[in-house]
Amino acid sequence: MLRLRNHLLSGVRAAFPPHHHPFSTTTPATSPARFAAEEYLVVTCGLTPAQAAKASKGLAHLKSPANPDAVLSFLTGAGLAKEDLAAGIARFPQLLCCKVDKTLTPRFAKILSIGLSPTQISRITSIVPNIFVAPSMISRIQFYLSLLGNFDLLHFALKRTPYLLGQKLELVKPNLALLLQCGLTASDVALFSKLLTTKPERVKELVACAEKLGVPRNTGMFKGALWAVHCLGHDSIGAKMDLLKATFGCSEAELALAVRRAPQILRISEGKLSRTLKFLKVDVGLKLQYILLRPPILGYSLQRRLIPRHYFINILKAKGLAKENIDFYSAVCLTEEKFVQRFIDPHSKTIPGLADAYAAACAGKRPHDIIL
């Protein structure tokens, strides 16, 4: 028996020879070989040291890299990108503990059978790596693919709500039905994926609160109203309305009209709203009534859109290259490309450097620091 025991021990030592880790305080002669999980995660899997330190706790029971090596070999051989695997392992390090034959092979085949390509599986693995150990998630992928119509919307929804596939469809379907009744499209549902996982009673409250803002269902603005209520919480809407009324210095009726036209203004912080309002009234010279009738203007970036466009329109006016009655809101609403085509390109020869100066201003450089 003693001879057999010594024989087995010598075989183990031959298979896993002891090594000395540079940070170890023990010597190879006195300590058995150990699987250095953190080092493996960094060197082999591509995790950052911080990610590896956290993820290694889930691999503390491993004695060798044999199974992790087999997992990586199978998944990379199946077409998964190393970057996606690294992201997935950082989220769910236990993926490296899966059995290739019993778990990964049949699950991977099942996911392929519902119509996903290896590249698409790779992208999902980076977000929901535990899909290989939870068979119910695979059927849910099939459900959302059918609902959303394409993989890109599914991927977008999972990025916003990684736990979406972990939610039972019995909870999701009532919320989905209500959102569709409100006129939301498949792409809207992907945007509102967090609401799908919310308690149905809560979703009903949010919908009712959005309607109380005066925005009817099945209108283009309802989505914005629902999102604003979702972000703020229906209990905070009243306080936000009072704050907006005080900031604008307007009547309740004027504010209600502005919110119906652009419910997204409810999500603008008090500081940004005050700075933007001051600029529009003092620098641009707009009346409050003009602004309230065009509330989307309050949501544009002050530094990257409002200030640069105001500054360059004034340059053109000063040089007699633009009409004095340019409507500021119309100019602000233009896309970057169209604004440049209409206001910058036609005058670039007359004012050398105008296009470059405008590009610099939109990139964050203060227009008043730009010399033309």
mmCIF file of C-alpha atoms in Angstrom:
data_model
loop_
_atom_site.group_PDB
_atom_site.id
_atom_site.type_symbol
_atom_site.label_atom_id
_atom_site.label_comp_id
_atom_site.label_asym_id
_atom_site.label_seq_id
_atom_site.Cartn_x
_atom_site.Cartn_y
_atom_site.Cartn_z
ATOM 1 C CA MET A 1 0.000 0.000 0.000
ATOM 2 C CA LEU A 2 2.817 2.406 0.923
ATOM 3 C CA ARG A 3 4.613 1.571 -2.329
ATOM 4 C CA LEU A 4 1.361 2.286 -4.305
ATOM 5 C CA ARG A 5 0.859 5.604 -2.510
ATOM 6 C CA ASN A 6 4.414 6.719 -3.304
ATOM 7 C CA HIS A 7 3.941 5.680 -6.911
ATOM 8 C CA LEU A 8 0.756 7.786 -7.246
ATOM 9 C CA LEU A 9 2.384 10.799 -5.622
ATOM 10 C CA SER A 10 5.347 10.602 -7.968
ATOM 11 C CA GLY A 11 2.921 10.537 -10.911
ATOM 12 C CA VAL A 12 1.131 13.655 -9.693
ATOM 13 C CA ARG A 13 4.443 15.506 -9.254
ATOM 14 C CA ALA A 14 5.463 14.547 -12.769
ATOM 15 C CA ALA A 15 2.178 15.812 -14.229
ATOM 16 C CA PHE A 16 2.144 19.079 -12.277
ATOM 17 C CA PRO A 17 5.755 19.980 -11.419
ATOM 18 C CA PRO A 18 6.115 22.639 -8.725
ATOM 19 C CA HIS A 19 7.019 26.142 -9.881
ATOM 20 C CA HIS A 20 8.097 29.243 -8.090
ATOM 21 C CA HIS A 21 5.832 32.282 -8.519
ATOM 22 C CA PRO A 22 7.798 35.548 -8.387
ATOM 23 C CA PHE A 23 5.516 36.896 -5.650
ATOM 24 C CA SER A 24 5.494 33.698 -3.579
ATOM 25 C CA THR A 25 7.156 33.610 -0.166
ATOM 26 C CA THR A 26 7.626 29.841 -0.310
ATOM 27 C CA THR A 27 10.160 27.806 -2.214
ATOM 28 C CA PRO A 28 9.544 25.135 -4.878
ATOM 29 C CA ALA A 29 10.957 22.489 -2.603
ATOM 30 C CA THR A 30 8.349 23.012 0.136
ATOM 31 C CA SER A 31 5.101 23.974 -1.645
ATOM 32 C CA PRO A 32 2.873 22.039 -4.065
ATOM 33 C CA ALA A 33 2.053 23.460 -7.484
ATOM 34 C CA ARG A 34 -0.942 25.798 -7.530
ATOM 35 C CA PHE A 35 -3.055 27.203 -10.339
ATOM 36 C CA ALA A 36 -2.232 30.914 -10.464
ATOM 37 C CA ALA A 37 -5.717 32.090 -11.459
ATOM 38 C CA GLU A 38 -4.969 35.827 -11.562
ATOM 39 C CA GLU A 39 -1.898 35.369 -13.711
ATOM 40 C CA TYR A 40 -3.784 33.021 -16.032
ATOM 41 C CA LEU A 41 -6.653 35.490 -16.430
ATOM 42 C CA VAL A 42 -4.275 38.297 -17.356
ATOM 43 C CA VAL A 43 -1.763 36.450 -19.519
ATOM 44 C CA THR A 44 -3.982 33.855 -21.200
ATOM 45 C CA CYS A 45 -7.449 35.412 -21.155
ATOM 46 C CA GLY A 46 -6.568 39.086 -21.633
ATOM 47 C CA LEU A 47 -8.219 40.527 -18.512
ATOM 48 C CA THR A 48 -6.837 43.601 -16.807
ATOM 49 C CA PRO A 49 -5.148 43.053 -13.425
ATOM 50 C CA ALA A 50 -8.129 44.645 -11.674
ATOM 51 C CA GLN A 51 -10.584 42.384 -13.522
ATOM 52 C CA ALA A 52 -8.439 39.343 -12.847
ATOM 53 C CA ALA A 53 -8.224 40.073 -9.121
ATOM 54 C CA LYS A 54 -12.013 40.105 -8.922
ATOM 55 C CA ALA A 55 -12.661 37.203 -11.294
ATOM 56 C CA SER A 56 -10.073 34.889 -9.750
ATOM 57 C CA LYS A 57 -12.278 34.415 -6.689
ATOM 58 C CA GLY A 58 -14.586 32.305 -8.820
ATOM 59 C CA LEU A 59 -11.725 30.037 -9.838
ATOM 60 C CA ALA A 60 -10.195 29.444 -6.417
ATOM 61 C CA HIS A 61 -11.103 25.754 -6.490
ATOM 62 C CA LEU A 62 -9.201 24.990 -9.698
ATOM 63 C CA LYS A 63 -5.947 23.093 -9.279
ATOM 64 C CA SER A 64 -4.694 23.309 -12.877
ATOM 65 C CA PRO A 65 -5.352 25.196 -16.127
ATOM 66 C CA ALA A 66 -6.477 22.029 -17.907
ATOM 67 C CA ASN A 67 -10.210 22.806 -17.990
ATOM 68 C CA PRO A 68 -9.825 26.563 -18.678
ATOM 69 C CA ASP A 69 -7.471 25.685 -21.532
ATOM 70 C CA ALA A 70 -10.043 23.274 -22.961
ATOM 71 C CA VAL A 71 -12.812 25.897 -22.699
ATOM 72 C CA LEU A 72 -10.732 28.568 -24.425
ATOM 73 C CA SER A 73 -9.652 26.151 -27.117
ATOM 74 C CA PHE A 74 -13.241 25.128 -27.855
ATOM 75 C CA LEU A 75 -14.725 28.645 -27.865
ATOM 76 C CA THR A 76 -11.976 30.271 -29.921
ATOM 77 C CA GLY A 77 -12.078 27.322 -32.293
ATOM 78 C CA ALA A 78 -15.835 27.819 -32.633
ATOM 79 C CA GLY A 79 -15.276 31.383 -33.790
ATOM 80 C CA LEU A 80 -15.560 33.517 -30.634
ATOM 81 C CA ALA A 81 -13.319 36.581 -30.590
ATOM 82 C CA LYS A 82 -10.709 36.839 -27.854
ATOM 83 C CA GLU A 83 -11.913 40.311 -26.898
ATOM 84 C CA ASP A 84 -15.475 39.066 -26.428
ATOM 85 C CA LEU A 85 -14.250 36.080 -24.421
ATOM 86 C CA ALA A 86 -12.213 38.349 -22.166
ATOM 87 C CA ALA A 87 -15.255 40.540 -21.510
ATOM 88 C CA GLY A 88 -17.414 37.483 -20.857
ATOM 89 C CA ILE A 89 -14.922 35.851 -18.503
ATOM 90 C CA ALA A 90 -14.573 39.098 -16.562
ATOM 91 C CA ARG A 91 -18.350 39.053 -16.039
ATOM 92 C CA PHE A 92 -18.657 35.308 -15.431
ATOM 93 C CA PRO A 93 -15.313 33.612 -14.699
ATOM 94 C CA GLN A 94 -17.099 30.317 -14.012
ATOM 95 C CA LEU A 95 -17.353 29.979 -17.784
ATOM 96 C CA LEU A 96 -13.827 28.553 -17.592
ATOM 97 C CA CYS A 97 -15.131 25.755 -15.364
ATOM 98 C CA CYS A 98 -17.686 24.442 -17.872
ATOM 99 C CA LYS A 99 -17.296 20.955 -19.277
ATOM 100 C CA VAL A 100 -16.665 21.128 -23.005
ATOM 101 C CA ASP A 101 -18.378 17.836 -23.915
ATOM 102 C CA LYS A 102 -21.294 17.936 -21.485
ATOM 103 C CA THR A 103 -22.101 21.667 -21.503
ATOM 104 C CA LEU A 104 -20.442 23.866 -24.108
ATOM 105 C CA THR A 105 -20.746 21.623 -27.157
ATOM 106 C CA PRO A 106 -24.515 20.923 -26.929
ATOM 107 C CA ARG A 107 -25.377 24.484 -25.836
ATOM 108 C CA PHE A 108 -23.318 26.056 -28.612
ATOM 109 C CA ALA A 109 -25.045 23.800 -31.136
ATOM 110 C CA LYS A 110 -28.443 24.787 -29.704
ATOM 111 C CA ILE A 111 -27.684 28.495 -30.077
ATOM 112 C CA LEU A 112 -26.529 27.941 -33.652
ATOM 113 C CA SER A 113 -29.793 26.116 -34.358
ATOM 114 C CA ILE A 114 -31.907 29.196 -33.531
ATOM 115 C CA GLY A 115 -30.153 31.158 -36.249
ATOM 116 C CA LEU A 116 -27.210 32.954 -34.625
ATOM 117 C CA SER A 117 -23.816 32.932 -36.306
ATOM 118 C CA PRO A 118 -20.572 32.313 -34.374
ATOM 119 C CA THR A 119 -19.819 36.044 -34.610
ATOM 120 C CA GLN A 120 -23.204 36.909 -33.105
ATOM 121 C CA ILE A 121 -22.760 34.314 -30.368
ATOM 122 C CA SER A 122 -19.398 35.892 -29.635
ATOM 123 C CA ARG A 123 -20.979 39.334 -29.210
ATOM 124 C CA ILE A 124 -23.661 37.957 -26.895
ATOM 125 C CA THR A 125 -21.069 36.049 -24.856
ATOM 126 C CA SER A 126 -19.318 39.315 -24.049
ATOM 127 C CA ILE A 127 -22.539 40.542 -22.379
ATOM 128 C CA VAL A 128 -24.312 37.379 -21.173
ATOM 129 C CA PRO A 129 -21.580 34.728 -20.811
ATOM 130 C CA ASN A 130 -23.722 32.551 -18.538
ATOM 131 C CA ILE A 131 -25.914 31.729 -21.518
ATOM 132 C CA PHE A 132 -24.001 28.455 -21.816
ATOM 133 C CA VAL A 133 -25.051 27.293 -18.345
ATOM 134 C CA ALA A 134 -28.676 28.478 -18.458
ATOM 135 C CA PRO A 135 -30.666 26.644 -21.177
ATOM 136 C CA SER A 136 -33.760 28.794 -20.565
ATOM 137 C CA MET A 137 -31.846 31.823 -21.840
ATOM 138 C CA ILE A 138 -31.495 30.233 -25.259
ATOM 139 C CA SER A 139 -35.262 29.965 -25.742
ATOM 140 C CA ARG A 140 -35.580 33.590 -24.585
ATOM 141 C CA ILE A 141 -33.065 34.662 -27.216
ATOM 142 C CA GLN A 142 -35.313 33.024 -29.774
ATOM 143 C CA PHE A 143 -38.310 34.941 -28.391
ATOM 144 C CA TYR A 144 -36.573 38.336 -28.525
ATOM 145 C CA LEU A 145 -35.165 37.681 -31.982
ATOM 146 C CA SER A 146 -38.692 37.016 -33.216
ATOM 147 C CA LEU A 147 -40.012 40.099 -31.418
ATOM 148 C CA LEU A 148 -37.306 42.578 -32.430
ATOM 149 C CA GLY A 149 -36.792 41.249 -35.903
ATOM 150 C CA ASN A 150 -32.997 41.338 -36.102
ATOM 151 C CA PHE A 151 -29.874 40.619 -34.109
ATOM 152 C CA ASP A 152 -28.671 44.217 -33.883
ATOM 153 C CA LEU A 153 -31.743 45.280 -31.898
ATOM 154 C CA LEU A 154 -31.341 42.240 -29.652
ATOM 155 C CA HIS A 155 -27.692 43.106 -29.046
ATOM 156 C CA PHE A 156 -28.645 46.722 -28.309
ATOM 157 C CA ALA A 157 -31.286 45.603 -25.799
ATOM 158 C CA LEU A 158 -28.854 43.248 -24.049
ATOM 159 C CA LYS A 159 -26.212 45.962 -23.786
ATOM 160 C CA ARG A 160 -28.760 48.196 -22.071
ATOM 161 C CA THR A 161 -30.167 45.381 -19.919
ATOM 162 C CA PRO A 162 -27.722 42.455 -19.561
ATOM 163 C CA TYR A 163 -30.084 40.662 -17.178
ATOM 164 C CA LEU A 164 -32.927 40.675 -19.738
ATOM 165 C CA LEU A 165 -32.411 37.020 -20.666
ATOM 166 C CA GLY A 166 -32.526 36.073 -17.001
ATOM 167 C CA GLN A 167 -36.074 37.372 -16.651
ATOM 168 C CA LYS A 168 -38.985 34.957 -17.007
ATOM 169 C CA LEU A 169 -41.175 35.659 -20.024
ATOM 170 C CA GLU A 170 -44.282 35.436 -17.826
ATOM 171 C CA LEU A 171 -43.227 38.762 -16.310
ATOM 172 C CA VAL A 172 -42.012 40.311 -19.548
ATOM 173 C CA LYS A 173 -45.042 39.633 -21.771
ATOM 174 C CA PRO A 174 -47.602 41.847 -19.912
ATOM 175 C CA ASN A 175 -45.162 44.763 -20.008
ATOM 176 C CA LEU A 176 -44.451 44.138 -23.668
ATOM 177 C CA ALA A 177 -48.147 44.070 -24.516
ATOM 178 C CA LEU A 178 -48.736 47.384 -22.721
ATOM 179 C CA LEU A 179 -45.791 49.096 -24.444
ATOM 180 C CA LEU A 180 -47.000 47.934 -27.841
ATOM 181 C CA GLN A 181 -50.496 49.213 -27.013
ATOM 182 C CA CYS A 182 -48.914 52.607 -26.341
ATOM 183 C CA GLY A 183 -47.598 52.704 -29.888
ATOM 184 C CA LEU A 184 -43.973 51.746 -29.288
ATOM 185 C CA THR A 185 -42.170 49.984 -32.117
ATOM 186 C CA ALA A 186 -39.729 47.073 -31.958
ATOM 187 C CA SER A 187 -36.773 49.449 -31.870
ATOM 188 C CA ASP A 188 -38.493 51.387 -29.078
ATOM 189 C CA VAL A 189 -38.923 48.168 -27.111
ATOM 190 C CA ALA A 190 -35.173 47.571 -27.401
ATOM 191 C CA LEU A 191 -34.595 51.051 -25.999
ATOM 192 C CA PHE A 192 -37.063 50.402 -23.162
ATOM 193 C CA SER A 193 -35.705 46.931 -22.391
ATOM 194 C CA LYS A 194 -35.324 47.821 -18.704
ATOM 195 C CA LEU A 195 -39.053 48.375 -18.481
ATOM 196 C CA LEU A 196 -39.660 44.845 -19.703
ATOM 197 C CA THR A 197 -38.074 43.519 -16.517
ATOM 198 C CA THR A 198 -40.015 45.856 -14.209
ATOM 199 C CA LYS A 199 -43.068 44.765 -12.224
ATOM 200 C CA PRO A 200 -46.184 45.185 -14.418
ATOM 201 C CA GLU A 201 -47.904 47.346 -11.797
ATOM 202 C CA ARG A 202 -44.972 49.748 -11.905
ATOM 203 C CA VAL A 203 -45.037 49.965 -15.704
ATOM 204 C CA LYS A 204 -48.756 50.769 -15.610
ATOM 205 C CA GLU A 205 -48.022 53.603 -13.165
ATOM 206 C CA LEU A 206 -45.351 55.014 -15.464
ATOM 207 C CA VAL A 207 -47.663 54.914 -18.475
ATOM 208 C CA ALA A 208 -50.440 56.649 -16.522
ATOM 209 C CA CYS A 209 -48.004 59.329 -15.324
ATOM 210 C CA ALA A 210 -46.807 59.966 -18.891
ATOM 211 C CA GLU A 211 -50.411 60.421 -19.988
ATOM 212 C CA LYS A 212 -50.988 62.926 -17.164
ATOM 213 C CA LEU A 213 -48.310 65.109 -18.738
ATOM 214 C CA GLY A 214 -50.777 65.628 -21.550
ATOM 215 C CA VAL A 215 -49.020 63.385 -24.062
ATOM 216 C CA PRO A 216 -51.486 60.902 -25.596
ATOM 217 C CA ARG A 217 -50.559 57.318 -26.360
ATOM 218 C CA ASN A 218 -49.718 56.409 -29.942
ATOM 219 C CA THR A 219 -48.155 59.811 -30.588
ATOM 220 C CA GLY A 220 -44.544 60.529 -31.444
ATOM 221 C CA MET A 221 -43.956 62.334 -28.147
ATOM 222 C CA PHE A 222 -45.299 59.588 -25.898
ATOM 223 C CA LYS A 223 -42.056 57.645 -26.038
ATOM 224 C CA GLY A 224 -40.161 60.700 -24.763
ATOM 225 C CA ALA A 225 -42.704 61.287 -21.994
ATOM 226 C CA LEU A 226 -42.544 57.660 -20.862
ATOM 227 C CA TRP A 227 -38.752 57.697 -20.870
ATOM 228 C CA ALA A 228 -38.675 60.927 -18.843
ATOM 229 C CA VAL A 229 -41.049 59.447 -16.256
ATOM 230 C CA HIS A 230 -38.995 56.256 -16.166
ATOM 231 C CA CYS A 231 -35.733 58.152 -15.594
ATOM 232 C CA LEU A 232 -37.095 60.517 -12.971
ATOM 233 C CA GLY A 233 -39.605 58.269 -11.255
ATOM 234 C CA HIS A 234 -43.295 59.144 -11.320
ATOM 235 C CA ASP A 235 -43.106 60.402 -7.725
ATOM 236 C CA SER A 236 -40.593 63.090 -8.754
ATOM 237 C CA ILE A 237 -42.389 64.478 -11.799
ATOM 238 C CA GLY A 238 -44.422 67.003 -9.809
ATOM 239 C CA ALA A 239 -41.332 68.424 -8.127
ATOM 240 C CA LYS A 240 -39.533 68.631 -11.485
ATOM 241 C CA MET A 241 -42.452 70.499 -13.039
ATOM 242 C CA ASP A 242 -42.391 73.009 -10.172
ATOM 243 C CA LEU A 243 -38.651 73.469 -10.654
ATOM 244 C CA LEU A 244 -39.038 74.071 -14.390
ATOM 245 C CA LYS A 245 -41.823 76.561 -13.793
ATOM 246 C CA ALA A 246 -39.625 78.505 -11.366
ATOM 247 C CA THR A 247 -36.586 78.362 -13.660
ATOM 248 C CA PHE A 248 -38.515 79.582 -16.704
ATOM 249 C CA GLY A 249 -40.640 82.044 -14.819
ATOM 250 C CA CYS A 250 -43.629 81.000 -16.903
ATOM 251 C CA SER A 251 -47.226 80.048 -16.319
ATOM 252 C CA GLU A 252 -48.390 76.508 -15.668
ATOM 253 C CA ALA A 253 -50.163 76.441 -19.038
ATOM 254 C CA GLU A 254 -47.009 77.561 -20.896
ATOM 255 C CA LEU A 255 -44.918 74.919 -19.156
ATOM 256 C CA ALA A 256 -47.484 72.192 -19.851
ATOM 257 C CA LEU A 257 -47.400 73.071 -23.557
ATOM 258 C CA ALA A 258 -43.594 72.997 -23.607
ATOM 259 C CA VAL A 259 -43.507 69.591 -21.903
ATOM 260 C CA ARG A 260 -46.068 68.171 -24.347
ATOM 261 C CA ARG A 261 -43.929 69.347 -27.248
ATOM 262 C CA ALA A 262 -40.635 68.121 -25.781
ATOM 263 C CA PRO A 263 -41.043 65.886 -22.718
ATOM 264 C CA GLN A 264 -37.275 65.254 -22.782
ATOM 265 C CA ILE A 265 -36.737 68.653 -21.130
ATOM 266 C CA LEU A 266 -37.842 66.983 -17.886
ATOM 267 C CA ARG A 267 -34.540 65.067 -17.897
ATOM 268 C CA ILE A 268 -32.348 68.162 -18.235
ATOM 269 C CA SER A 269 -30.508 69.063 -15.034
ATOM 270 C CA GLU A 270 -31.275 72.346 -13.318
ATOM 271 C CA GLY A 271 -27.732 73.609 -13.893
ATOM 272 C CA LYS A 272 -27.688 72.886 -17.628
ATOM 273 C CA LEU A 273 -31.172 74.294 -18.056
ATOM 274 C CA SER A 274 -30.254 77.541 -16.305
ATOM 275 C CA ARG A 275 -27.042 77.999 -18.316
ATOM 276 C CA THR A 276 -28.752 77.261 -21.625
ATOM 277 C CA LEU A 277 -31.709 79.512 -20.859
ATOM 278 C CA LYS A 278 -29.402 82.386 -19.886
ATOM 279 C CA PHE A 279 -27.361 82.017 -23.084
ATOM 280 C CA LEU A 280 -30.446 81.914 -25.305
ATOM 281 C CA LYS A 281 -32.004 84.955 -23.659
ATOM 282 C CA VAL A 282 -28.925 87.124 -23.060
ATOM 283 C CA ASP A 283 -26.456 86.193 -25.815
ATOM 284 C CA VAL A 284 -28.776 85.162 -28.608
ATOM 285 C CA GLY A 285 -31.532 87.578 -27.575
ATOM 286 C CA LEU A 286 -34.451 85.162 -27.751
ATOM 287 C CA LYS A 287 -37.711 85.833 -25.937
ATOM 288 C CA LEU A 288 -38.964 83.320 -23.375
ATOM 289 C CA GLN A 289 -42.140 82.705 -25.380
ATOM 290 C CA TYR A 290 -40.018 81.866 -28.459
ATOM 291 C CA ILE A 291 -38.047 79.303 -26.431
ATOM 292 C CA LEU A 292 -41.095 77.723 -24.810
ATOM 293 C CA LEU A 293 -42.719 77.245 -28.203
ATOM 294 C CA ARG A 294 -39.529 75.483 -29.379
ATOM 295 C CA PRO A 295 -38.473 73.518 -26.253
ATOM 296 C CA PRO A 296 -36.190 71.007 -28.064
ATOM 297 C CA ILE A 297 -33.656 73.840 -28.346
ATOM 298 C CA LEU A 298 -32.997 73.454 -24.605
ATOM 299 C CA GLY A 299 -31.672 69.938 -25.077
ATOM 300 C CA TYR A 300 -28.844 70.798 -27.467
ATOM 301 C CA SER A 301 -25.284 71.010 -26.202
ATOM 302 C CA LEU A 302 -24.366 74.541 -25.233
ATOM 303 C CA GLN A 303 -20.646 74.146 -26.023
ATOM 304 C CA ARG A 304 -20.820 71.908 -29.082
ATOM 305 C CA ARG A 305 -23.852 73.305 -30.891
ATOM 306 C CA LEU A 306 -25.567 76.416 -29.567
ATOM 307 C CA ILE A 307 -22.499 78.610 -28.968
ATOM 308 C CA PRO A 308 -20.561 77.659 -32.145
ATOM 309 C CA ARG A 309 -23.569 78.165 -34.405
ATOM 310 C CA HIS A 310 -24.537 81.460 -32.817
ATOM 311 C CA TYR A 311 -20.961 82.710 -33.095
ATOM 312 C CA PHE A 312 -20.492 81.766 -36.751
ATOM 313 C CA ILE A 313 -23.891 83.052 -37.854
ATOM 314 C CA ASN A 314 -22.953 86.380 -36.286
ATOM 315 C CA ILE A 315 -19.636 86.377 -38.189
ATOM 316 C CA LEU A 316 -21.499 85.885 -41.464
ATOM 317 C CA LYS A 317 -23.977 88.617 -40.603
ATOM 318 C CA ALA A 318 -21.202 91.056 -39.670
ATOM 319 C CA LYS A 319 -19.502 90.486 -43.017
ATOM 320 C CA GLY A 320 -22.751 90.835 -44.916
ATOM 321 C CA LEU A 321 -22.743 87.201 -45.985
ATOM 322 C CA ALA A 322 -25.964 86.124 -44.299
ATOM 323 C CA LYS A 323 -29.457 87.499 -43.889
ATOM 324 C CA GLU A 324 -30.219 89.333 -40.678
ATOM 325 C CA ASN A 325 -33.463 87.430 -40.147
ATOM 326 C CA ILE A 326 -32.005 83.917 -39.890
ATOM 327 C CA ASP A 327 -34.203 81.887 -37.555
ATOM 328 C CA PHE A 328 -31.891 80.612 -34.833
ATOM 329 C CA TYR A 329 -33.951 77.525 -34.010
ATOM 330 C CA SER A 330 -34.043 76.479 -37.668
ATOM 331 C CA ALA A 331 -30.264 76.838 -37.845
ATOM 332 C CA VAL A 332 -29.778 74.850 -34.636
ATOM 333 C CA CYS A 333 -32.007 71.988 -35.757
ATOM 334 C CA LEU A 334 -29.939 71.337 -38.876
ATOM 335 C CA THR A 335 -27.626 68.362 -38.800
ATOM 336 C CA GLU A 336 -23.919 69.137 -38.651
ATOM 337 C CA GLU A 337 -23.501 68.266 -42.320
ATOM 338 C CA LYS A 338 -26.397 70.442 -43.468
ATOM 339 C CA PHE A 339 -25.347 73.396 -41.307
ATOM 340 C CA VAL A 340 -21.870 73.306 -42.818
ATOM 341 C CA GLN A 341 -23.299 73.034 -46.335
ATOM 342 C CA ARG A 342 -25.648 75.969 -45.839
ATOM 343 C CA PHE A 343 -23.659 78.389 -43.704
ATOM 344 C CA ILE A 344 -19.975 77.473 -43.816
ATOM 345 C CA ASP A 345 -19.015 75.991 -47.187
ATOM 346 C CA PRO A 346 -20.444 78.800 -49.381
ATOM 347 C CA HIS A 347 -18.294 81.373 -47.553
ATOM 348 C CA SER A 348 -15.067 79.422 -46.970
ATOM 349 C CA LYS A 349 -13.276 81.204 -49.827
ATOM 350 C CA THR A 350 -14.388 84.616 -48.628
ATOM 351 C CA ILE A 351 -13.295 83.865 -45.043
ATOM 352 C CA PRO A 352 -10.254 81.552 -45.175
ATOM 353 C CA GLY A 353 -10.168 79.095 -42.298
ATOM 354 C CA LEU A 354 -13.882 79.397 -41.549
ATOM 355 C CA ALA A 355 -14.566 75.672 -41.941
ATOM 356 C CA ASP A 356 -11.596 74.671 -39.766
ATOM 357 C CA ALA A 357 -12.565 77.229 -37.148
ATOM 358 C CA TYR A 358 -16.104 75.926 -37.011
ATOM 359 C CA ALA A 359 -14.884 72.336 -36.695
ATOM 360 C CA ALA A 360 -12.596 73.397 -33.825
ATOM 361 C CA ALA A 361 -15.472 75.167 -32.084
ATOM 362 C CA CYS A 362 -17.714 72.103 -32.382
ATOM 363 C CA ALA A 363 -14.890 69.965 -30.958
ATOM 364 C CA GLY A 364 -14.913 72.028 -27.780
ATOM 365 C CA LYS A 365 -12.610 74.984 -28.393
ATOM 366 C CA ARG A 366 -14.211 78.229 -27.357
ATOM 367 C CA PRO A 367 -15.316 80.187 -30.440
ATOM 368 C CA HIS A 368 -14.100 83.465 -28.974
ATOM 369 C CA ASP A 369 -10.565 82.038 -28.850
ATOM 370 C CA ILE A 370 -10.630 81.362 -32.580
ATOM 371 C CA ILE A 371 -9.073 84.045 -34.765
ATOM 372 C CA LEU A 372 -10.312 84.286 -38.349
#
